mmCIF file of C-alpha atoms in Angstrom:
data_model
loop_
_atom_site.group_PDB
_atom_site.id
_atom_site.type_symbol
_atom_site.label_atom_id
_atom_site.label_comp_id
_atom_site.label_asym_id
_atom_site.label_seq_id
_atom_site.Cartn_x
_atom_site.Cartn_y
_atom_site.Cartn_z
ATOM 1 C CA UNK A 1 -22.960 17.459 -95.310
ATOM 2 C CA UNK A 2 -26.023 16.429 -97.372
ATOM 3 C CA UNK A 3 -28.650 18.410 -95.376
ATOM 4 C CA UNK A 4 -28.714 21.643 -93.349
ATOM 5 C CA UNK A 5 -28.573 21.183 -89.541
ATOM 6 C CA UNK A 6 -30.359 23.761 -87.412
ATOM 7 C CA UNK A 7 -28.579 25.355 -84.482
ATOM 8 C CA UNK A 8 -29.797 23.466 -81.427
ATOM 9 C CA UNK A 9 -29.192 26.549 -79.249
ATOM 10 C CA UNK A 10 -31.110 29.009 -81.458
ATOM 11 C CA UNK A 11 -34.587 30.264 -80.631
ATOM 12 C CA UNK A 12 -37.261 28.636 -82.754
ATOM 13 C CA UNK A 13 -39.216 31.942 -83.058
ATOM 14 C CA UNK A 14 -36.330 33.937 -84.498
ATOM 15 C CA UNK A 15 -36.371 34.501 -88.230
ATOM 16 C CA UNK A 16 -32.831 34.304 -89.530
ATOM 17 C CA UNK A 17 -33.770 36.589 -92.410
ATOM 18 C CA UNK A 18 -35.334 39.273 -90.204
ATOM 19 C CA UNK A 19 -33.951 42.822 -90.129
ATOM 20 C CA UNK A 20 -31.271 43.171 -87.512
ATOM 21 C CA UNK A 21 -31.685 46.932 -87.142
ATOM 22 C CA UNK A 22 -33.633 46.526 -83.960
ATOM 23 C CA UNK A 23 -30.767 44.664 -82.441
ATOM 24 C CA UNK A 24 -28.393 47.404 -83.470
ATOM 25 C CA UNK A 25 -30.709 50.073 -82.092
ATOM 26 C CA UNK A 26 -30.435 48.507 -78.719
ATOM 27 C CA UNK A 27 -26.697 48.974 -78.848
ATOM 28 C CA UNK A 28 -26.036 45.250 -78.736
ATOM 29 C CA UNK A 29 -27.094 45.088 -75.103
ATOM 30 C CA UNK A 30 -28.129 41.805 -73.650
ATOM 31 C CA UNK A 31 -31.571 41.080 -72.387
ATOM 32 C CA UNK A 32 -30.041 40.217 -69.032
ATOM 33 C CA UNK A 33 -29.020 42.869 -66.597
ATOM 34 C CA UNK A 34 -25.418 43.355 -65.642
ATOM 35 C CA UNK A 35 -23.905 44.423 -62.360
ATOM 36 C CA UNK A 36 -22.534 42.918 -59.263
ATOM 37 C CA UNK A 37 -25.192 40.230 -59.225
ATOM 38 C CA UNK A 38 -26.540 38.294 -62.148
ATOM 39 C CA UNK A 39 -30.309 38.607 -62.608
ATOM 40 C CA UNK A 40 -32.399 36.544 -64.958
ATOM 41 C CA UNK A 41 -34.789 37.804 -67.508
ATOM 42 C CA UNK A 42 -38.325 38.687 -66.498
ATOM 43 C CA UNK A 43 -39.646 36.004 -68.812
ATOM 44 C CA UNK A 44 -37.389 33.339 -67.295
ATOM 45 C CA UNK A 45 -38.898 30.689 -65.059
ATOM 46 C CA UNK A 46 -35.828 30.599 -62.793
ATOM 47 C CA UNK A 47 -36.013 32.560 -59.513
ATOM 48 C CA UNK A 48 -32.906 34.454 -58.408
ATOM 49 C CA UNK A 49 -31.072 33.523 -55.217
ATOM 50 C CA UNK A 50 -31.563 35.838 -52.220
ATOM 51 C CA UNK A 51 -28.878 38.450 -51.648
ATOM 52 C CA UNK A 52 -26.320 37.634 -48.972
ATOM 53 C CA UNK A 53 -25.625 40.346 -46.404
ATOM 54 C CA UNK A 54 -22.306 41.999 -46.825
ATOM 55 C CA UNK A 55 -20.728 44.545 -44.542
ATOM 56 C CA UNK A 56 -17.370 46.047 -45.352
ATOM 57 C CA UNK A 57 -16.971 47.299 -41.773
ATOM 58 C CA UNK A 58 -17.378 43.830 -40.141
ATOM 59 C CA UNK A 59 -14.562 42.887 -37.694
ATOM 60 C CA UNK A 60 -13.394 39.522 -36.376
ATOM 61 C CA UNK A 61 -14.006 39.249 -32.619
ATOM 62 C CA UNK A 62 -10.727 37.733 -31.340
ATOM 63 C CA UNK A 63 -10.243 38.168 -27.553
ATOM 64 C CA UNK A 64 -6.729 39.348 -26.777
ATOM 65 C CA UNK A 65 -5.338 39.564 -23.219
ATOM 66 C CA UNK A 66 -4.098 42.916 -22.289
ATOM 67 C CA UNK A 67 -0.788 43.521 -20.534
ATOM 68 C CA UNK A 68 -2.590 44.126 -17.241
ATOM 69 C CA UNK A 69 -4.334 40.744 -17.428
ATOM 70 C CA UNK A 70 -1.030 38.973 -18.088
ATOM 71 C CA UNK A 71 0.607 40.669 -15.123
ATOM 72 C CA UNK A 72 -2.351 39.784 -12.905
ATOM 73 C CA UNK A 73 -2.099 36.129 -13.901
ATOM 74 C CA UNK A 74 1.639 36.103 -13.291
ATOM 75 C CA UNK A 75 1.099 37.505 -9.797
ATOM 76 C CA UNK A 76 -1.573 34.877 -9.123
ATOM 77 C CA UNK A 77 0.740 32.046 -10.217
ATOM 78 C CA UNK A 78 3.569 33.428 -8.094
ATOM 79 C CA UNK A 79 1.253 33.596 -5.081
ATOM 80 C CA UNK A 80 0.185 29.973 -5.576
ATOM 81 C CA UNK A 81 3.787 28.838 -5.948
ATOM 82 C CA UNK A 82 4.753 30.652 -2.752
ATOM 83 C CA UNK A 83 1.839 29.018 -0.921
ATOM 84 C CA UNK A 84 2.891 25.538 -2.108
ATOM 85 C CA UNK A 85 6.469 26.145 -0.978
ATOM 86 C CA UNK A 86 5.198 27.290 2.401
ATOM 87 C CA UNK A 87 3.119 24.132 2.784
ATOM 88 C CA UNK A 88 6.077 21.940 1.814
ATOM 89 C CA UNK A 89 8.271 23.657 4.397
ATOM 90 C CA UNK A 90 5.596 23.221 7.069
ATOM 91 C CA UNK A 91 5.215 19.522 6.241
ATOM 92 C CA UNK A 92 8.992 19.038 6.329
ATOM 93 C CA UNK A 93 9.156 20.767 9.697
ATOM 94 C CA UNK A 94 6.471 18.476 11.139
ATOM 95 C CA UNK A 95 8.217 15.367 9.776
ATOM 96 C CA UNK A 96 11.504 16.471 11.338
ATOM 97 C CA UNK A 97 9.778 17.108 14.668
ATOM 98 C CA UNK A 98 8.186 13.654 14.592
ATOM 99 C CA UNK A 99 11.540 12.055 13.767
ATOM 100 C CA UNK A 100 13.268 13.895 16.635
ATOM 101 C CA UNK A 101 10.545 12.779 19.034
ATOM 102 C CA UNK A 102 11.157 9.151 18.073
ATOM 103 C CA UNK A 103 7.668 8.668 16.668
ATOM 104 C CA UNK A 104 7.676 6.270 13.730
ATOM 105 C CA UNK A 105 4.695 5.785 11.443
ATOM 106 C CA UNK A 106 4.508 2.024 11.114
ATOM 107 C CA UNK A 107 3.016 0.659 7.922
ATOM 108 C CA UNK A 108 1.860 -2.947 7.965
ATOM 109 C CA UNK A 109 4.036 -4.967 5.606
ATOM 110 C CA UNK A 110 4.279 -8.515 7.011
ATOM 111 C CA UNK A 111 3.377 -11.173 6.049
ATOM 112 C CA UNK A 112 3.635 -10.084 2.405
ATOM 113 C CA UNK A 113 0.398 -11.690 1.207
ATOM 114 C CA UNK A 114 -1.722 -10.460 4.129
ATOM 115 C CA UNK A 115 0.069 -7.673 6.059
ATOM 116 C CA UNK A 116 -0.990 -7.468 9.698
ATOM 117 C CA UNK A 117 2.168 -6.131 11.414
ATOM 118 C CA UNK A 118 5.019 -3.759 10.663
ATOM 119 C CA UNK A 119 8.373 -5.502 10.340
ATOM 120 C CA UNK A 120 11.533 -4.250 8.604
ATOM 121 C CA UNK A 121 14.731 -5.340 10.346
ATOM 122 C CA UNK A 122 17.087 -4.347 7.521
ATOM 123 C CA UNK A 123 15.836 -0.747 7.420
ATOM 124 C CA UNK A 124 15.135 0.021 11.096
ATOM 125 C CA UNK A 125 17.460 -2.080 13.259
ATOM 126 C CA UNK A 126 21.128 -1.046 13.640
ATOM 127 C CA UNK A 127 23.433 -3.339 11.747
ATOM 128 C CA UNK A 128 25.242 -4.572 14.880
ATOM 129 C CA UNK A 129 21.906 -5.820 16.302
ATOM 130 C CA UNK A 130 20.394 -7.264 13.145
ATOM 131 C CA UNK A 131 21.769 -10.764 13.674
ATOM 132 C CA UNK A 132 20.265 -10.994 17.163
ATOM 133 C CA UNK A 133 16.987 -9.575 15.898
ATOM 134 C CA UNK A 134 16.801 -12.059 13.044
ATOM 135 C CA UNK A 135 17.380 -14.995 15.410
ATOM 136 C CA UNK A 136 14.783 -13.587 17.813
ATOM 137 C CA UNK A 137 12.366 -13.370 14.896
ATOM 138 C CA UNK A 138 13.173 -17.005 14.121
ATOM 139 C CA UNK A 139 12.289 -17.960 17.690
ATOM 140 C CA UNK A 140 8.944 -16.182 17.339
ATOM 141 C CA UNK A 141 8.235 -18.136 14.160
ATOM 142 C CA UNK A 142 9.419 -21.209 16.070
ATOM 143 C CA UNK A 143 6.769 -20.617 18.734
ATOM 144 C CA UNK A 144 4.107 -20.598 16.024
ATOM 145 C CA UNK A 145 5.504 -23.828 14.571
ATOM 146 C CA UNK A 146 5.797 -25.593 17.929
ATOM 147 C CA UNK A 147 2.289 -24.712 19.112
ATOM 148 C CA UNK A 148 0.738 -25.594 15.758
ATOM 149 C CA UNK A 149 2.438 -28.988 15.685
ATOM 150 C CA UNK A 150 1.500 -29.482 19.328
ATOM 151 C CA UNK A 151 -2.169 -29.044 18.410
ATOM 152 C CA UNK A 152 -1.820 -31.512 15.526
ATOM 153 C CA UNK A 153 -0.153 -34.149 17.728
ATOM 154 C CA UNK A 154 -2.697 -33.773 20.535
ATOM 155 C CA UNK A 155 -5.509 -33.997 17.958
ATOM 156 C CA UNK A 156 -4.074 -37.313 16.729
ATOM 157 C CA UNK A 157 -3.834 -38.539 20.330
ATOM 158 C CA UNK A 158 -7.458 -37.495 20.924
ATOM 159 C CA UNK A 159 -8.516 -39.410 17.804
ATOM 160 C CA UNK A 160 -6.918 -42.534 19.302
ATOM 161 C CA UNK A 161 -8.709 -42.209 22.627
ATOM 162 C CA UNK A 162 -6.959 -39.302 24.322
ATOM 163 C CA UNK A 163 -8.672 -36.862 26.653
ATOM 164 C CA UNK A 164 -10.636 -33.975 25.161
ATOM 165 C CA UNK A 165 -9.318 -31.657 27.874
ATOM 166 C CA UNK A 166 -5.800 -32.057 26.470
ATOM 167 C CA UNK A 167 -7.047 -30.941 23.045
ATOM 168 C CA UNK A 168 -8.734 -27.847 24.503
ATOM 169 C CA UNK A 169 -5.528 -26.937 26.319
ATOM 170 C CA UNK A 170 -3.555 -27.290 23.076
ATOM 171 C CA UNK A 171 -6.000 -24.917 21.367
ATOM 172 C CA UNK A 172 -5.591 -22.401 24.195
ATOM 173 C CA UNK A 173 -1.798 -22.619 23.926
ATOM 174 C CA UNK A 174 -1.980 -21.790 20.211
ATOM 175 C CA UNK A 175 -4.524 -18.966 20.184
ATOM 176 C CA UNK A 176 -2.968 -17.241 23.189
ATOM 177 C CA UNK A 177 0.704 -18.031 22.651
ATOM 178 C CA UNK A 178 1.122 -16.614 19.135
ATOM 179 C CA UNK A 179 -0.209 -13.074 19.710
ATOM 180 C CA UNK A 180 1.001 -13.098 23.312
ATOM 181 C CA UNK A 181 4.607 -13.836 22.368
ATOM 182 C CA UNK A 182 4.592 -11.101 19.733
ATOM 183 C CA UNK A 183 3.106 -8.500 22.067
ATOM 184 C CA UNK A 184 4.984 -9.380 25.243
ATOM 185 C CA UNK A 185 8.546 -9.984 24.100
ATOM 186 C CA UNK A 186 9.185 -9.791 20.341
ATOM 187 C CA UNK A 187 7.793 -6.317 19.723
ATOM 188 C CA UNK A 188 9.480 -4.908 22.871
ATOM 189 C CA UNK A 189 12.823 -6.309 21.671
ATOM 190 C CA UNK A 190 12.233 -4.866 18.187
ATOM 191 C CA UNK A 191 11.500 -1.418 19.583
ATOM 192 C CA UNK A 192 14.317 -1.638 22.118
ATOM 193 C CA UNK A 193 16.809 -2.435 19.359
ATOM 194 C CA UNK A 194 15.451 0.399 17.222
ATOM 195 C CA UNK A 195 15.331 3.095 19.918
ATOM 196 C CA UNK A 196 17.987 1.706 22.301
ATOM 197 C CA UNK A 197 15.580 2.025 25.231
ATOM 198 C CA UNK A 198 16.682 0.535 28.548
ATOM 199 C CA UNK A 199 13.116 0.163 29.827
ATOM 200 C CA UNK A 200 12.045 -1.805 26.769
ATOM 201 C CA UNK A 201 15.084 -4.063 27.166
ATOM 202 C CA UNK A 202 14.106 -4.673 30.778
ATOM 203 C CA UNK A 203 10.566 -5.636 29.804
ATOM 204 C CA UNK A 204 11.942 -7.979 27.152
ATOM 205 C CA UNK A 205 14.148 -9.804 29.672
ATOM 206 C CA UNK A 206 11.203 -10.325 31.994
ATOM 207 C CA UNK A 207 8.828 -11.745 29.376
ATOM 208 C CA UNK A 208 11.449 -13.660 27.401
ATOM 209 C CA UNK A 209 12.571 -15.462 30.554
ATOM 210 C CA UNK A 210 9.002 -16.756 30.926
ATOM 211 C CA UNK A 211 9.099 -17.820 27.283
ATOM 212 C CA UNK A 212 12.335 -19.771 27.777
ATOM 213 C CA UNK A 213 10.905 -21.495 30.846
ATOM 214 C CA UNK A 214 7.742 -22.496 28.972
ATOM 215 C CA UNK A 215 9.702 -23.948 26.047
ATOM 216 C CA UNK A 216 11.935 -25.981 28.367
ATOM 217 C CA UNK A 217 8.888 -27.182 30.304
ATOM 218 C CA UNK A 218 7.076 -28.138 27.067
ATOM 219 C CA UNK A 219 10.112 -30.094 25.830
ATOM 220 C CA UNK A 220 9.960 -32.235 28.961
ATOM 221 C CA UNK A 221 6.198 -32.052 29.714
ATOM 222 C CA UNK A 222 6.253 -33.538 33.238
ATOM 223 C CA UNK A 223 2.934 -35.032 34.396
ATOM 224 C CA UNK A 224 1.917 -32.133 36.617
ATOM 225 C CA UNK A 225 -1.106 -30.918 34.623
ATOM 226 C CA UNK A 226 -3.452 -33.390 32.904
ATOM 227 C CA UNK A 227 -0.731 -36.053 32.913
ATOM 228 C CA UNK A 228 1.426 -33.818 30.706
ATOM 229 C CA UNK A 229 -0.288 -34.984 27.506
ATOM 230 C CA UNK A 230 -1.413 -31.502 26.428
ATOM 231 C CA UNK A 231 2.211 -30.798 25.434
ATOM 232 C CA UNK A 232 4.355 -32.894 23.120
ATOM 233 C CA UNK A 233 7.302 -33.417 25.464
ATOM 234 C CA UNK A 234 9.724 -36.281 25.826
ATOM 235 C CA UNK A 235 7.911 -37.893 28.775
ATOM 236 C CA UNK A 236 4.488 -38.201 27.051
ATOM 237 C CA UNK A 237 6.275 -39.425 23.913
ATOM 238 C CA UNK A 238 7.942 -42.252 25.833
ATOM 239 C CA UNK A 239 4.644 -43.103 27.482
ATOM 240 C CA UNK A 240 2.792 -43.223 24.144
ATOM 241 C CA UNK A 241 5.546 -45.388 22.659
ATOM 242 C CA UNK A 242 4.287 -48.374 24.623
ATOM 243 C CA UNK A 243 0.664 -47.990 23.500
ATOM 244 C CA UNK A 244 0.549 -46.264 20.105
ATOM 245 C CA UNK A 245 3.624 -45.802 17.960
ATOM 246 C CA UNK A 246 1.894 -43.335 15.588
ATOM 247 C CA UNK A 247 0.975 -40.952 18.396
ATOM 248 C CA UNK A 248 4.449 -41.421 19.874
ATOM 249 C CA UNK A 249 5.989 -40.356 16.551
ATOM 250 C CA UNK A 250 3.971 -37.118 16.545
ATOM 251 C CA UNK A 251 4.985 -36.439 20.139
ATOM 252 C CA UNK A 252 8.669 -37.069 19.445
ATOM 253 C CA UNK A 253 8.538 -34.578 16.566
ATOM 254 C CA UNK A 254 6.945 -32.047 18.910
ATOM 255 C CA UNK A 255 9.673 -32.686 21.480
ATOM 256 C CA UNK A 256 12.332 -31.944 18.853
ATOM 257 C CA UNK A 257 10.611 -28.656 17.954
ATOM 258 C CA UNK A 258 10.411 -27.487 21.562
ATOM 259 C CA UNK A 259 14.021 -28.550 22.245
ATOM 260 C CA UNK A 260 15.367 -26.539 19.286
ATOM 261 C CA UNK A 261 13.206 -23.575 20.280
ATOM 262 C CA UNK A 262 14.600 -23.695 23.813
ATOM 263 C CA UNK A 263 18.232 -23.681 22.659
ATOM 264 C CA UNK A 264 17.697 -20.787 20.226
ATOM 265 C CA UNK A 265 15.840 -18.792 22.866
ATOM 266 C CA UNK A 266 18.652 -19.252 25.399
ATOM 267 C CA UNK A 267 21.164 -18.008 22.805
ATOM 268 C CA UNK A 268 19.055 -14.913 22.080
ATOM 269 C CA UNK A 269 18.617 -13.901 25.702
ATOM 270 C CA UNK A 270 22.336 -14.432 26.339
ATOM 271 C CA UNK A 271 23.355 -12.223 23.390
ATOM 272 C CA UNK A 272 20.897 -9.492 24.287
ATOM 273 C CA UNK A 273 22.122 -9.534 27.878
ATOM 274 C CA UNK A 274 25.754 -9.166 26.776
ATOM 275 C CA UNK A 275 24.835 -6.187 24.625
ATOM 276 C CA UNK A 276 22.735 -4.747 27.445
ATOM 277 C CA UNK A 277 25.596 -4.966 29.942
ATOM 278 C CA UNK A 278 28.263 -3.857 27.485
ATOM 279 C CA UNK A 279 26.522 -0.601 26.557
ATOM 280 C CA UNK A 280 25.760 0.432 30.116
ATOM 281 C CA UNK A 281 22.031 -0.052 29.765
ATOM 282 C CA UNK A 282 21.917 -2.060 32.992
ATOM 283 C CA UNK A 283 23.162 0.927 34.995
ATOM 284 C CA UNK A 284 20.722 3.195 33.199
ATOM 285 C CA UNK A 285 17.862 0.823 33.979
ATOM 286 C CA UNK A 286 18.768 0.710 37.664
ATOM 287 C CA UNK A 287 18.872 4.508 37.816
ATOM 288 C CA UNK A 288 15.509 4.753 36.105
ATOM 289 C CA UNK A 289 14.004 2.217 38.513
ATOM 290 C CA UNK A 290 15.406 4.091 41.506
ATOM 291 C CA UNK A 291 14.072 7.385 40.162
ATOM 292 C CA UNK A 292 10.595 5.929 39.663
ATOM 293 C CA UNK A 293 10.649 4.438 43.166
ATOM 294 C CA UNK A 294 11.579 7.813 44.642
ATOM 295 C CA UNK A 295 8.850 9.610 42.705
ATOM 296 C CA UNK A 296 6.291 7.034 43.846
ATOM 297 C CA UNK A 297 7.379 7.465 47.464
ATOM 298 C CA UNK A 298 7.081 11.261 47.249
#
């Protein structure tokens, strides 16, 4: 190189030609102290970092369960398990007692979109009675259909100059007949078929006979009450045929509904009666009635 380059790391105050004896006298020791921690020179502008605490005897605090604690927890878990088993056995015992007593917890499941009653023929009715029960259920739905159509037909007749009293009677038939038929004869038959109760069969025969009579009367609708026009029978239909063919058509449709309902109802009561006589329930019912009469007399 053409010129001499100074050492950029050398001290500017140091004379390269000075005597190095002083450096040798110091034993070649550095200006900086040695040891576990590095310390700067006293003339340095840098401040040393603070010392970190260090303890050789420091221990890690890790909680460990002793054998006694493990045994205590095992006993506690065993006690809880025994208590749960005891509760399960008690619940099973109560369910068995309820089943033996014939008490059934009925959950509302019909109609599917808006459940208001409990109804499950396939699961609760014996298989040899399911056909009768299904037809009886059809007759209950038929009552709803007949009374609803009856209200529609009477409303049309009222619109064409019929009496308002006939319309009010049709409303009464509907709002009382639907829940009344379910409470008085369909639910007793359902429970009688499920429990095989002679008393419930007897109540069904009484109320269902009234139902059959009403359906037959409605199919004819003789002019005994309000000229018979509050019911869509054959006689009002023939009478309306001479004055208004539209009203007559509604009444004829109502007559067909009541006629079909009457025939199905007669079949149901006949089949239930055959089963009732064939299983000896009639004799059982007579004995129960005689026993109640004797108890009332005493």
